Each structure stands twice: as C-alpha cells, then as structure tokens.
mmCIF file of C-alpha atoms in Angstrom:
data_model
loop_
_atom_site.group_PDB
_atom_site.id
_atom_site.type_symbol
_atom_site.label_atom_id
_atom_site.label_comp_id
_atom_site.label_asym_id
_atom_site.label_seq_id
_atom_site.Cartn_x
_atom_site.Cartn_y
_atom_site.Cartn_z
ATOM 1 C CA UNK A 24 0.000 0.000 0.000
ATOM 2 C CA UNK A 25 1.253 3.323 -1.095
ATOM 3 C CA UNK A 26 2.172 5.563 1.646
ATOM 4 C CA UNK A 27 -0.070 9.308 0.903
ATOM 5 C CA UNK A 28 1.446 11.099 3.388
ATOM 6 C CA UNK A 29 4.053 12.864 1.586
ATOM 7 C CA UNK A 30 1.914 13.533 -1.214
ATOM 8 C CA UNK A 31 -1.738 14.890 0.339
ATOM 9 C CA UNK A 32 -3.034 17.982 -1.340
ATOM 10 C CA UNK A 33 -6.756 17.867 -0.319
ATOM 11 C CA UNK A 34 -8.925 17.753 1.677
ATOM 12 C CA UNK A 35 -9.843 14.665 2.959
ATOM 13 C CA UNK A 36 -13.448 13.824 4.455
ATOM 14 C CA UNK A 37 -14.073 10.915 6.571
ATOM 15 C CA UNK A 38 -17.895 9.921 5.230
ATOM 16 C CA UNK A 39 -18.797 8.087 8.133
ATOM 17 C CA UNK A 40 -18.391 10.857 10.593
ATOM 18 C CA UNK A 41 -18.722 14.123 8.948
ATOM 19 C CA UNK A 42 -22.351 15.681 7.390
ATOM 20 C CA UNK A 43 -22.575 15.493 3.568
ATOM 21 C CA UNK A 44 -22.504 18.871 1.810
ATOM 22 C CA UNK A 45 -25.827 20.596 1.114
ATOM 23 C CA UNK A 46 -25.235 22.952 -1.079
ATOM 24 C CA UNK A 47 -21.449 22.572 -3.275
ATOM 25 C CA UNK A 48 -22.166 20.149 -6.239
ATOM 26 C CA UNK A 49 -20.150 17.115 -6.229
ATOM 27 C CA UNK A 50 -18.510 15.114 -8.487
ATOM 28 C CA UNK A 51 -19.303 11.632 -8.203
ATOM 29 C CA UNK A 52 -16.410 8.718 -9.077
ATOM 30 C CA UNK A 53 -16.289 5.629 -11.278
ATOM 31 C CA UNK A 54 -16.013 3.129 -8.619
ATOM 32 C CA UNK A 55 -18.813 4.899 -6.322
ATOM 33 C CA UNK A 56 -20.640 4.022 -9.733
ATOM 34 C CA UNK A 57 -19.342 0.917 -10.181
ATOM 35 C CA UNK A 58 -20.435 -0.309 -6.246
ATOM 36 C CA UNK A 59 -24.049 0.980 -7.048
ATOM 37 C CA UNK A 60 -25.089 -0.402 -10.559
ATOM 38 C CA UNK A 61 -23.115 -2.784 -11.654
ATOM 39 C CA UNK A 62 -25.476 -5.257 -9.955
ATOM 40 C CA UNK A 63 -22.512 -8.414 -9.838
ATOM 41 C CA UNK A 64 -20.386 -5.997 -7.653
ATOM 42 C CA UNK A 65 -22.104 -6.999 -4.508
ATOM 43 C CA UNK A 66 -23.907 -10.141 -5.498
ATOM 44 C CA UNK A 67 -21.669 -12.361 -3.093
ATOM 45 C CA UNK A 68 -22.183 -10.143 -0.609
ATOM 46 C CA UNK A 69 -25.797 -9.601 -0.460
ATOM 47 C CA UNK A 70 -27.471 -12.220 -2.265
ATOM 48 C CA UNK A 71 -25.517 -14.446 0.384
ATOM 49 C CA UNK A 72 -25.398 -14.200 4.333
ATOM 50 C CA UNK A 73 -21.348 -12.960 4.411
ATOM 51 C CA UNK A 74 -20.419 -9.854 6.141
ATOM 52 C CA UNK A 75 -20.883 -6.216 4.371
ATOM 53 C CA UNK A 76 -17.600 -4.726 3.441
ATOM 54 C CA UNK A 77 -17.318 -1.081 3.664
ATOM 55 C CA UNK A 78 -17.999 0.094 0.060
ATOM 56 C CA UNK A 79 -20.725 -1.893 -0.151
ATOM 57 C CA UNK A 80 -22.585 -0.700 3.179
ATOM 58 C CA UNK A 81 -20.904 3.148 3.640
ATOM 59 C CA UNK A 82 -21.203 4.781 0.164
ATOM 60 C CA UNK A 83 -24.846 4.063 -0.116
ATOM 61 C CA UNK A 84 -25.223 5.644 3.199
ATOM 62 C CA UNK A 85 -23.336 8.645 2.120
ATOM 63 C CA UNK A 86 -25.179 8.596 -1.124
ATOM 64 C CA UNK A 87 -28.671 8.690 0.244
ATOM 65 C CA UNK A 88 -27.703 11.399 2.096
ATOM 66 C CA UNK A 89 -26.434 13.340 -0.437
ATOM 67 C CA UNK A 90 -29.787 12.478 -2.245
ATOM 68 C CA UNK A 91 -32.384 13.529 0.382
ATOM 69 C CA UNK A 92 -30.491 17.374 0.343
ATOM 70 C CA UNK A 93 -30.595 17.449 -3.118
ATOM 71 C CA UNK A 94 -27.055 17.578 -3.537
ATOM 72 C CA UNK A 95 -26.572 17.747 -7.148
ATOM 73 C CA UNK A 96 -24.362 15.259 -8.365
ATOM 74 C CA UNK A 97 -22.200 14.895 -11.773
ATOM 75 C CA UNK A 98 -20.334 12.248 -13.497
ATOM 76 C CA UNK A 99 -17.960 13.130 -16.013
ATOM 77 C CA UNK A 100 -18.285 11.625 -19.560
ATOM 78 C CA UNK A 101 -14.378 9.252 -19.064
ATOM 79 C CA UNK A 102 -15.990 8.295 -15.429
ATOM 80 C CA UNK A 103 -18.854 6.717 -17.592
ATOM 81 C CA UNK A 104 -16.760 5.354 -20.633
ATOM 82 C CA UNK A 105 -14.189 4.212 -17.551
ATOM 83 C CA UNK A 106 -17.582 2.575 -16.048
ATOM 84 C CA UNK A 107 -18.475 0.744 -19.385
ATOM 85 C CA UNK A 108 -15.263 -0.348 -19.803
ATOM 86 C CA UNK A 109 -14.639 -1.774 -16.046
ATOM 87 C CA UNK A 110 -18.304 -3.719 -16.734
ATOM 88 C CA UNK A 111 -17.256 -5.189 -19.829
ATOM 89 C CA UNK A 112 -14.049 -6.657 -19.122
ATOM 90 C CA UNK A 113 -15.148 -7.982 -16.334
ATOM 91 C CA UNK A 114 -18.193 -9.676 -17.730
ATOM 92 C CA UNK A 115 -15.870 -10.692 -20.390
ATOM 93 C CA UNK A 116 -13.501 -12.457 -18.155
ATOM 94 C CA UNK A 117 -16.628 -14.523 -15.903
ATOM 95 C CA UNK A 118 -17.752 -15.648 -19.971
ATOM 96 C CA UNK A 119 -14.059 -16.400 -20.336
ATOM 97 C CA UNK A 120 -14.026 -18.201 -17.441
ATOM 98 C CA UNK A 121 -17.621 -20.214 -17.978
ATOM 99 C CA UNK A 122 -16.278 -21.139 -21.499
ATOM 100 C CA UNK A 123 -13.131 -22.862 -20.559
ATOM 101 C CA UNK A 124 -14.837 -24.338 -17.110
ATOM 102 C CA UNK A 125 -11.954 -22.595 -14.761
ATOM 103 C CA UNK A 126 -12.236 -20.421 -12.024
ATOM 104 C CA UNK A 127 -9.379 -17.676 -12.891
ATOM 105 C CA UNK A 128 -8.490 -15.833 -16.316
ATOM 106 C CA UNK A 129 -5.092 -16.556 -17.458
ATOM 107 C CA UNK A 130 -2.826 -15.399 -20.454
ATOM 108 C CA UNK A 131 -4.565 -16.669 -23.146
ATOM 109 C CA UNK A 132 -7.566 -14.357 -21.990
ATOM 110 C CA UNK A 133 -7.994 -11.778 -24.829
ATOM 111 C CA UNK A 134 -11.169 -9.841 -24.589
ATOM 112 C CA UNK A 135 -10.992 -8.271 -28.550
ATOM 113 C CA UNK A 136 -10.871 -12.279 -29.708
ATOM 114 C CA UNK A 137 -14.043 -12.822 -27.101
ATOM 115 C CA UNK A 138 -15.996 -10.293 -28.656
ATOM 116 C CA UNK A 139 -15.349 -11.143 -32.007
ATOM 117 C CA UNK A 140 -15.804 -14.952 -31.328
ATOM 118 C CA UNK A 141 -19.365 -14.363 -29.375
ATOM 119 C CA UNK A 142 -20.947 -11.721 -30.514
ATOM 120 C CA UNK A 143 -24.461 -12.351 -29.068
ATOM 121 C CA UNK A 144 -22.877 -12.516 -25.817
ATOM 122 C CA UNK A 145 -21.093 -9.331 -26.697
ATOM 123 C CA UNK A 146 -24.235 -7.686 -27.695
ATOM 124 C CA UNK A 147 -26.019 -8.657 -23.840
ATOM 125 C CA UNK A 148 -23.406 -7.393 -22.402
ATOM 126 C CA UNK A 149 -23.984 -4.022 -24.030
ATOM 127 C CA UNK A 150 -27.258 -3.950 -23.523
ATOM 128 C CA UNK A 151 -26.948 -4.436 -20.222
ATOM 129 C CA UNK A 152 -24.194 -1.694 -19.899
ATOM 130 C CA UNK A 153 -26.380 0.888 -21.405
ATOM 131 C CA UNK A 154 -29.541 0.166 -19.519
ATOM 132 C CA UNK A 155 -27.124 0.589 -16.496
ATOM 133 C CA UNK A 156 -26.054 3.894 -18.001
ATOM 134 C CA UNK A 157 -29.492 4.965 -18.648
ATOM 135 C CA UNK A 158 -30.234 4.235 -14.706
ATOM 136 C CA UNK A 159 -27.008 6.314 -14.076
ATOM 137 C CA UNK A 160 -28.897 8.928 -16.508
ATOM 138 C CA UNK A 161 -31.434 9.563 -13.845
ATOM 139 C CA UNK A 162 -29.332 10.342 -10.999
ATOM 140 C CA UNK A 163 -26.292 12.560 -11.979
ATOM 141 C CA UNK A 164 -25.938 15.276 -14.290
ATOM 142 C CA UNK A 165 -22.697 15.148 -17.048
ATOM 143 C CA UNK A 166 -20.009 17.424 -16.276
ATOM 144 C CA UNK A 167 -19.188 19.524 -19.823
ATOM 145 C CA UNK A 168 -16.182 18.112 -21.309
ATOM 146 C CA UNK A 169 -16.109 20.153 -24.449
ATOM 147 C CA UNK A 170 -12.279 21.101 -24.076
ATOM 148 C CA UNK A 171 -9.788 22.416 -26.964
ATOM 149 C CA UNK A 172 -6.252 21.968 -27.438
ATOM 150 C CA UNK A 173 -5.740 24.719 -25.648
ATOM 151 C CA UNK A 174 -7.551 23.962 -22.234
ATOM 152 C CA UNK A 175 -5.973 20.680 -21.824
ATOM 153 C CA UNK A 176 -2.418 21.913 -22.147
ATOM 154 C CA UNK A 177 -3.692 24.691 -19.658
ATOM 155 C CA UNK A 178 -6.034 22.859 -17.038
ATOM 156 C CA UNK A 179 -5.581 18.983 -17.642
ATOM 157 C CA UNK A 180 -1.545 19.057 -17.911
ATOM 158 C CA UNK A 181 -1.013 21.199 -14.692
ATOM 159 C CA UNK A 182 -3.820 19.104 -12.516
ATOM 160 C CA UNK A 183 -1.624 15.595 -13.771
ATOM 161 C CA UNK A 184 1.554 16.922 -13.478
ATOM 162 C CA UNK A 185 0.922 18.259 -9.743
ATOM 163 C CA UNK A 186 -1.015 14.720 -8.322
ATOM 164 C CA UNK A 187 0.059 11.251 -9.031
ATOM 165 C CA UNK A 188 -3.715 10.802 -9.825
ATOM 166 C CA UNK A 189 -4.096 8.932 -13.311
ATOM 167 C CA UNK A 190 -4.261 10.694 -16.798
ATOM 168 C CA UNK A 191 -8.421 10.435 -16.628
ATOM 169 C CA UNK A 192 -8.561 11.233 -12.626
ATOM 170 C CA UNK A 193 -6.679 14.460 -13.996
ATOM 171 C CA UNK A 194 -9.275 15.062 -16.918
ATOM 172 C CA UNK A 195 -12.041 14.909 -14.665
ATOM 173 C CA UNK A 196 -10.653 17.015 -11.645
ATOM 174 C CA UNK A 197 -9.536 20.269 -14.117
ATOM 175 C CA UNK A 198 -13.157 19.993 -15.959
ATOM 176 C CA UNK A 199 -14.963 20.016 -12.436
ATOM 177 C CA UNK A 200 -12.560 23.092 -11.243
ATOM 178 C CA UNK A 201 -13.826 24.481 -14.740
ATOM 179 C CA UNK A 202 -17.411 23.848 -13.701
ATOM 180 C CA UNK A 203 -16.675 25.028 -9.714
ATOM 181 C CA UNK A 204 -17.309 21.566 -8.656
ATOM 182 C CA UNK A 205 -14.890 21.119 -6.040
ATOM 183 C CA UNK A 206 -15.996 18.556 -4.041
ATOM 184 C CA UNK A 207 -15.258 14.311 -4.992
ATOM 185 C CA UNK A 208 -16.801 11.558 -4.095
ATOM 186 C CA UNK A 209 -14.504 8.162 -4.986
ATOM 187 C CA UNK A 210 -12.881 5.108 -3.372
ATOM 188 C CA UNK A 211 -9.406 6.127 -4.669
ATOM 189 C CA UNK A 212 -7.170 7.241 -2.556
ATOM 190 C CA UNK A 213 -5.073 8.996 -5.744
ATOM 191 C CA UNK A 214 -7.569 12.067 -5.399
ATOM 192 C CA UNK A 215 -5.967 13.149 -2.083
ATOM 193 C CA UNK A 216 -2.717 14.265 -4.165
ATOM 194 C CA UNK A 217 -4.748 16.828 -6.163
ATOM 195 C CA UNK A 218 -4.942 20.478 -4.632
ATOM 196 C CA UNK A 219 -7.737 22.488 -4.060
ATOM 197 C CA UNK A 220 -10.518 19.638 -3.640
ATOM 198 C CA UNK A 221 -12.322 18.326 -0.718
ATOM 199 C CA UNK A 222 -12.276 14.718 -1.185
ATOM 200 C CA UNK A 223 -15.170 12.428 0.725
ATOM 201 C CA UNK A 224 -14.435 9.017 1.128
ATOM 202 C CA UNK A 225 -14.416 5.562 3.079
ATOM 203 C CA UNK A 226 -11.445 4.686 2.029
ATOM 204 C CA UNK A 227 -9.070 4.445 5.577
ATOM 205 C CA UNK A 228 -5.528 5.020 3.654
ATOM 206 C CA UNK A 229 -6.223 8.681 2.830
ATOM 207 C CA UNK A 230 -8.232 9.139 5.872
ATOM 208 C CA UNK A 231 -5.164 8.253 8.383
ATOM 209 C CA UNK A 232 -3.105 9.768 6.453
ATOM 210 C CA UNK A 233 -5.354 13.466 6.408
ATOM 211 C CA UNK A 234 -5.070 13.104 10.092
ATOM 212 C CA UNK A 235 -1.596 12.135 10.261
ATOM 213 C CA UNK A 236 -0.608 15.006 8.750
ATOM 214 C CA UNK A 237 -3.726 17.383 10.223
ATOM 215 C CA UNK A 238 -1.531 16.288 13.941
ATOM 216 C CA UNK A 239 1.640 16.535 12.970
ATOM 217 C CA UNK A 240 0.877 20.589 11.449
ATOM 218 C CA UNK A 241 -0.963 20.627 15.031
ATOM 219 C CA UNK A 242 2.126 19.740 16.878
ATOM 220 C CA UNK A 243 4.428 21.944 14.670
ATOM 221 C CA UNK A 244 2.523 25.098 15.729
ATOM 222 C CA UNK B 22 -54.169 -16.847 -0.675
ATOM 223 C CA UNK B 23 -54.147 -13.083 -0.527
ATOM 224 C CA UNK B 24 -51.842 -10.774 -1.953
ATOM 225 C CA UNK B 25 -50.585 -7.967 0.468
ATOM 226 C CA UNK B 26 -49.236 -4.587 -1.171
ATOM 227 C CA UNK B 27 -45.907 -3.300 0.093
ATOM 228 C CA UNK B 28 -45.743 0.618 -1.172
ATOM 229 C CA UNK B 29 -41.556 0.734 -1.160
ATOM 230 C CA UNK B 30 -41.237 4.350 -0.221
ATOM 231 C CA UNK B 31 -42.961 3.880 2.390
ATOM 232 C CA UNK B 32 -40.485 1.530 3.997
ATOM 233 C CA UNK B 33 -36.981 3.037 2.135
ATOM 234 C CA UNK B 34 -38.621 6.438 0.945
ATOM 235 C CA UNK B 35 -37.853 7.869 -2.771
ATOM 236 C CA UNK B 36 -34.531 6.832 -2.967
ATOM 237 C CA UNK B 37 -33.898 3.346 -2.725
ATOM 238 C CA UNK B 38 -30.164 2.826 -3.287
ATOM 239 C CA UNK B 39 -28.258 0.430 -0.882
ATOM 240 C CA UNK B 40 -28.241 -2.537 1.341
ATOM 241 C CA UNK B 41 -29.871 -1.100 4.196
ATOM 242 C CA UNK B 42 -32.952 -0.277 2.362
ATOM 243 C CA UNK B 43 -32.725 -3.739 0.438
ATOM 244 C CA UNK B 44 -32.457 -5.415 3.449
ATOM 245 C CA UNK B 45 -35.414 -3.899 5.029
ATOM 246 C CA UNK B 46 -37.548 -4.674 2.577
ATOM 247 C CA UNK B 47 -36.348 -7.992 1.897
ATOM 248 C CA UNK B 48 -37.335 -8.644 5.335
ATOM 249 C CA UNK B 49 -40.658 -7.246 5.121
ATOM 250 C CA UNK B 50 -41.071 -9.263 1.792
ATOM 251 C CA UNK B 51 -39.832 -12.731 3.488
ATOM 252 C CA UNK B 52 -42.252 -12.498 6.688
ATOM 253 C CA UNK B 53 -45.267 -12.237 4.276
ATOM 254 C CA UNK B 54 -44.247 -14.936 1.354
ATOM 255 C CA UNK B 55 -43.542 -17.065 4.642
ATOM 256 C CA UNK B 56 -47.170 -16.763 5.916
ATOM 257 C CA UNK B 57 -48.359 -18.439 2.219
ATOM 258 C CA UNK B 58 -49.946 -15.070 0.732
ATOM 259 C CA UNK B 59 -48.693 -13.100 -2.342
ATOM 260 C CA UNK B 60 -46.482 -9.991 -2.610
ATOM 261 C CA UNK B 61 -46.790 -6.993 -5.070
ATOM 262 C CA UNK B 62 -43.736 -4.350 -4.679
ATOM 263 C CA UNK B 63 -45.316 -1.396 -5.638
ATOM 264 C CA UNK B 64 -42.684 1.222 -6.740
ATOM 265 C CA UNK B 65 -44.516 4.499 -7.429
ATOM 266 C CA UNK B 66 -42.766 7.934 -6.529
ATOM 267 C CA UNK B 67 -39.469 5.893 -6.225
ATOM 268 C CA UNK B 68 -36.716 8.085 -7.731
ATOM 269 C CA UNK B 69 -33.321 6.264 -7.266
ATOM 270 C CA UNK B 70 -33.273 2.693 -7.760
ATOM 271 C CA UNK B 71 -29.717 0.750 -7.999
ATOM 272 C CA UNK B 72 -28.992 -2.675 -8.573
ATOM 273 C CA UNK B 73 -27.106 -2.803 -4.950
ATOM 274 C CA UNK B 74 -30.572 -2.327 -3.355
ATOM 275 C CA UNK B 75 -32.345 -4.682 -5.860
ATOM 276 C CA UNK B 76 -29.569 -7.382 -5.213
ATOM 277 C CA UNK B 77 -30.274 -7.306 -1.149
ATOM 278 C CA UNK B 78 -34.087 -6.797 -1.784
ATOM 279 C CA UNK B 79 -35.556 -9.038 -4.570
ATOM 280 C CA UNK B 80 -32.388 -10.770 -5.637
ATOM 281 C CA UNK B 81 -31.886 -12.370 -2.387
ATOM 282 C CA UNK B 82 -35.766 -13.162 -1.863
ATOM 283 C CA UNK B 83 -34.885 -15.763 -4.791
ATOM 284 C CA UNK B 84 -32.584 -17.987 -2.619
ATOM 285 C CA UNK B 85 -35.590 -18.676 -0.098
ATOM 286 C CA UNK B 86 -37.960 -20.028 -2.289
ATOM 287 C CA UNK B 87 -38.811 -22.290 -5.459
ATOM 288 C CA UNK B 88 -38.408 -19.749 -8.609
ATOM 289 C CA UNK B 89 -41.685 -20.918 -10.011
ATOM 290 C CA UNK B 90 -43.906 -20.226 -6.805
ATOM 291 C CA UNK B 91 -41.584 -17.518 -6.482
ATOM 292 C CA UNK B 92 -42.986 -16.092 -9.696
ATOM 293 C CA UNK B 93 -46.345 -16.657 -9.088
ATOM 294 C CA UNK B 94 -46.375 -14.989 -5.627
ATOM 295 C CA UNK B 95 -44.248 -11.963 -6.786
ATOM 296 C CA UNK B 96 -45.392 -9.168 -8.365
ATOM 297 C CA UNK B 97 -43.701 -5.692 -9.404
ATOM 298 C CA UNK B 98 -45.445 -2.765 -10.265
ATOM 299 C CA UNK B 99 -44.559 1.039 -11.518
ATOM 300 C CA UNK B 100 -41.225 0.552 -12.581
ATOM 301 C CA UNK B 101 -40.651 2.442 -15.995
ATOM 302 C CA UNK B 102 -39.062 0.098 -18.686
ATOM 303 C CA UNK B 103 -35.151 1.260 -17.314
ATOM 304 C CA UNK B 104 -35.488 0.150 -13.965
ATOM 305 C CA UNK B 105 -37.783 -3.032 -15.079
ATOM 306 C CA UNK B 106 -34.975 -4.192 -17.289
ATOM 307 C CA UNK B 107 -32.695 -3.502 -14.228
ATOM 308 C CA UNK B 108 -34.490 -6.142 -12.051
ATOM 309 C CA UNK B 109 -35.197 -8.423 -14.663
ATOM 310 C CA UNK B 110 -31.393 -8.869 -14.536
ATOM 311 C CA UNK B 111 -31.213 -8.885 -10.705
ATOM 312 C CA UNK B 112 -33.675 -11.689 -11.378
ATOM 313 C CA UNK B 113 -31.507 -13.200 -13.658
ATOM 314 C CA UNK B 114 -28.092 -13.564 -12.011
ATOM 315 C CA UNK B 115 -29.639 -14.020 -8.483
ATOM 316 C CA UNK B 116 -30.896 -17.373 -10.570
ATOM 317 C CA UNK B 117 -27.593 -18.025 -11.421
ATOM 318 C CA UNK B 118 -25.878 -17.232 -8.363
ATOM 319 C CA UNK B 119 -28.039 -19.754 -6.605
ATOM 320 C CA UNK B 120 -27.455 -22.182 -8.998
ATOM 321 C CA UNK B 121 -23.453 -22.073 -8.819
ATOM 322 C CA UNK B 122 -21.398 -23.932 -5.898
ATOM 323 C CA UNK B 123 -19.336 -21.788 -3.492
ATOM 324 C CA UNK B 124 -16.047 -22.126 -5.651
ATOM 325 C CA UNK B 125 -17.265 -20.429 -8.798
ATOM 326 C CA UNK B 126 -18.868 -17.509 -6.669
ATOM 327 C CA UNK B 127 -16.270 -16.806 -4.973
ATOM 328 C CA UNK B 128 -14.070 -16.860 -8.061
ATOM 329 C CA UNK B 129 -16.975 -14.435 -10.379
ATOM 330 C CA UNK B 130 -17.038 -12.048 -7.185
ATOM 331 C CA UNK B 131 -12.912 -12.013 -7.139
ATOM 332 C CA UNK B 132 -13.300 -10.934 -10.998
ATOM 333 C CA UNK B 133 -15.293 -8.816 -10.136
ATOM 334 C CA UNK B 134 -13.471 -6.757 -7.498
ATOM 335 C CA UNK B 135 -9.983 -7.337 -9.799
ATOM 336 C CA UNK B 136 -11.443 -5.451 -12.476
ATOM 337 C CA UNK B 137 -12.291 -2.699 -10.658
ATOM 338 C CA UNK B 138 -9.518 -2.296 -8.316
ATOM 339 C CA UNK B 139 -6.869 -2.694 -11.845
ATOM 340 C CA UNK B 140 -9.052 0.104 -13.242
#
C-alpha cells in the first residue's frame, strides 16, 4: 500500500463521521458508480449471508444522504466510458471463465478475440451496460467536457503533473474546477494528491493519512 | 391466498439505493411470502433505484424459495421500462448465483473486485 502522506493535497473527508454537503455540487467517481449499478459488484455479498464490506454498506449511506439534500451530483463523460469499460471486461472475463470451465483468467484471456468470437454474448453485455447507463442517466448530471487543445495543455496538464492521480482522474478534476465543482466523491485514494478539492471518502488510507498530517501541522505550531 | 401490497417508499422512501434499504424490505417481503400469501412491490414515486438495493431486496428473496412459486407470488409494479430491465437482470443472475457452488462464486465475485480495483 502506497504511503499518501508525503503527497496529500486535499482535503480529505471521513464519510462516516462528517455531514454530507448541502449545497457545493459534487462530483461523483467511477467506482462509487461501479459499487451501485453494476449489480454483480455486490452479489456475493448480499445475495448471500457474508459480512458487508465497507464500500458496499458506507457509500450508499453517504449517497442517500447526499440524495435527500438534493445535492446535485455529476459524473464526467471518461468516469462513464471508464464505467463501461470496467463492466465489460469484467463480464468478459466470468464468460471467459464459464467457457473454458476454470475459475481464474489466465494469459490466453484476450477480450478483442471474445468479442469477435461471441458476438451475441457481446451484444447482452452491451445492452446491459447501457440500460445501467441509462439508470445512471437519472441520478447525476454530465459534467461539460467540451475542451480544446488549448484547455488541456492549460487545465488537464497542470492538474496531472501536480497529483500522481491517473491521466483520466486528472481530466475529470480540471473539468470540475472548470465547472466550480470542487468537491469528490470516490474510493481512490489517488484524489488526495490533487490540490484544491475536498475529497469524501471511506477509504481508511487517505483518511489516516489526512489526520496524520492534520496532527503533525498541530504539533508543529 | 391473498396478496398484500408493500408501497416501497414507504419503507426506504424515494430513494432506494443500498443494502440497508434492500435489506429492510427484503425482510418485510420474506415475513409475508412465509405466511403463504402473495407480494406486489409497488414502486410508485421511487426516484433512485440501484442494482445494490435490488440485489439485497428481490435478488436475495430468490434464494428462499422455489423460482416458479416464487414467480407466481411476486409481483412488481410502476417501474418504468429502465429500472424493469434492471431487475429483470437482478432476477436473472440471483438465478444463477443460486445455482453455482461456493467455488465459482467466490471466483466471479474475485473478478469482479480485480477489475475494478486494476481500473
């Protein structure tokens, strides 16, 4: 596990014991997404009798709470490609798996030769992807995306090159500071390296390591 | 046989989106199929529905009892063709899921969490 401390830039909020915002739109993450409505994401969990874990039980906590005030909420347009994408290989890899009769992919797994190979399997998995996006449609609003040139070499380059967030993570944080969204809702702890965003979460890594560093600037003054 | 209404909002309000909710109503859903009558979710004036609350609600309802009297007993109403598609494949894998020994669960729910944690 990578060590944030050295490399926090936000602000990081501890969903379970802090209010959700009322007011600030907030930018919503792939994998908070991913938790809610991709439907085999907590089908072991809840279709069986095992223990919640904690995205499965706090985000939709946080969520509904963010839903009763009216919070708005936005995706961006990658979150939802990066969504799509996440769904298909995944279904992709369980055909895989069904196909050969094993339990784990392994390297002759290659999901451009699946699709091509079964195509009608392809095409429910699509179907199913975009009646999941048209749920998503319902809930959050799209966060404009219409960038030049220009603006990436302005907004996207400077929000990458200052986190060690991905290349995407970056996209979407400089088109929500474009928007004034400055408040994220994700799972990934890469979001506490990006400046000038409150960041709500579950996740424990960034968390301890907001309030390491929240003591330690205590101490020092 | 009679068939008792449940009116969702009224037990997880308008926005029905985790396993809290799912759970509730699942409950709620269990104690009456258990007494022999008939159950119609009625989900008018619900505004969020996601698969995570499906999965703990009428996904799991389908590992207590045969799918056929299951069917018969079950009813869903005022769900717009989005969110009907939505629980016919809740419907669908929770069929599956039961079906499937412990090994190949376990191994479709470690896919699962691979693919998104690699993303």
């Amino acid at each position: 596990m990578v060590d944030l401390t050295p490399h926090l830039k936000a602000e990081v909020i501890d969903i379970r014991t802090l209010p959700a915002p009322k007011e600030s739109s907030i930018l919503v993450d792939t994998n908070i997404i991913y938790f809610f409505y991709y439907p085999r994401f907590s089908e072991l969990q809840l279709l069986g009798e095992g223990p919640l874990g904690y995205q499965t039980k706090e985000y939709p906590r946080f969520f509904k709470k963010l839903l009763l005030l009216k919070t708005p909420l936005y995706v961006h347009p990658l979150g939802l490609c990066e969504f799509a994408k996440t769904v298909a290989i995944a279904e992709l890899q369980i055909l895989y798996c069904r196909i050969n009769g094993v339990t784990k992919v392994d390297d002759r797994f290659k999901p451009k030769g699946l699709r091509y190979a079964y195509p009608s399997e392809y095409q429910r998995i699509q179907r199913e992807i975009v009646n999941h996006l048209h749920s998503i449609k319902k809930t959050f609003k799209l966060i404009k995306s219409n960038v030049t040139i220009d603006d990436l070499l302005a907004n996207f380059v400077i929000e990458w090159n200052n986190s060690f967030g991905e290349a995407q993570d970056a996209m979407m944080i400089a088109d929500a500071k474009r928007e004034n969204i400055n408040l994220v809702l994700s799972d990934d702890g890469d979001f506490a390296t990006f400046e000038d965003i409150k960041f709500y979460t579950a996740n424990n890594s960034p968390i301890r390591a907001y309030q390491e560093k929240m003591a330690s600037t205590a101490q020092q003054s | 046989m009679n068939k008792e209404v449940i009116v969702v909002t009224a037990i997880c309000g308008p926005h029905c989106v985790g396993p809290d909710d799912g759970m509730a109503l699942f409950e709620k859903m269990l104690s009456i199929l258990k007494s022999g009558n008939s159950v119609c979710l009625d989900f008018s004036s619900v505004e969020t529905l996601t698969t995570s609350f499906l999965n703990a609600s009428v996904g799991k309802i389908f590992g207590k009892f045969d799918y056929a009297d299951l069917e018969a007993r079950l009813q869903l109403i005022n769900l717009d063709t989005v969110d009907q598609q939505s629980v016919s494949l809740v419907i669908k894998n929770a069929k599956e899921h039961f079906a499937k020994n412990q090994e190949i669960r376990q191994a479709e729910n470690d896919i699962v969490r691979k693919a998104h944690e690699e993303d």
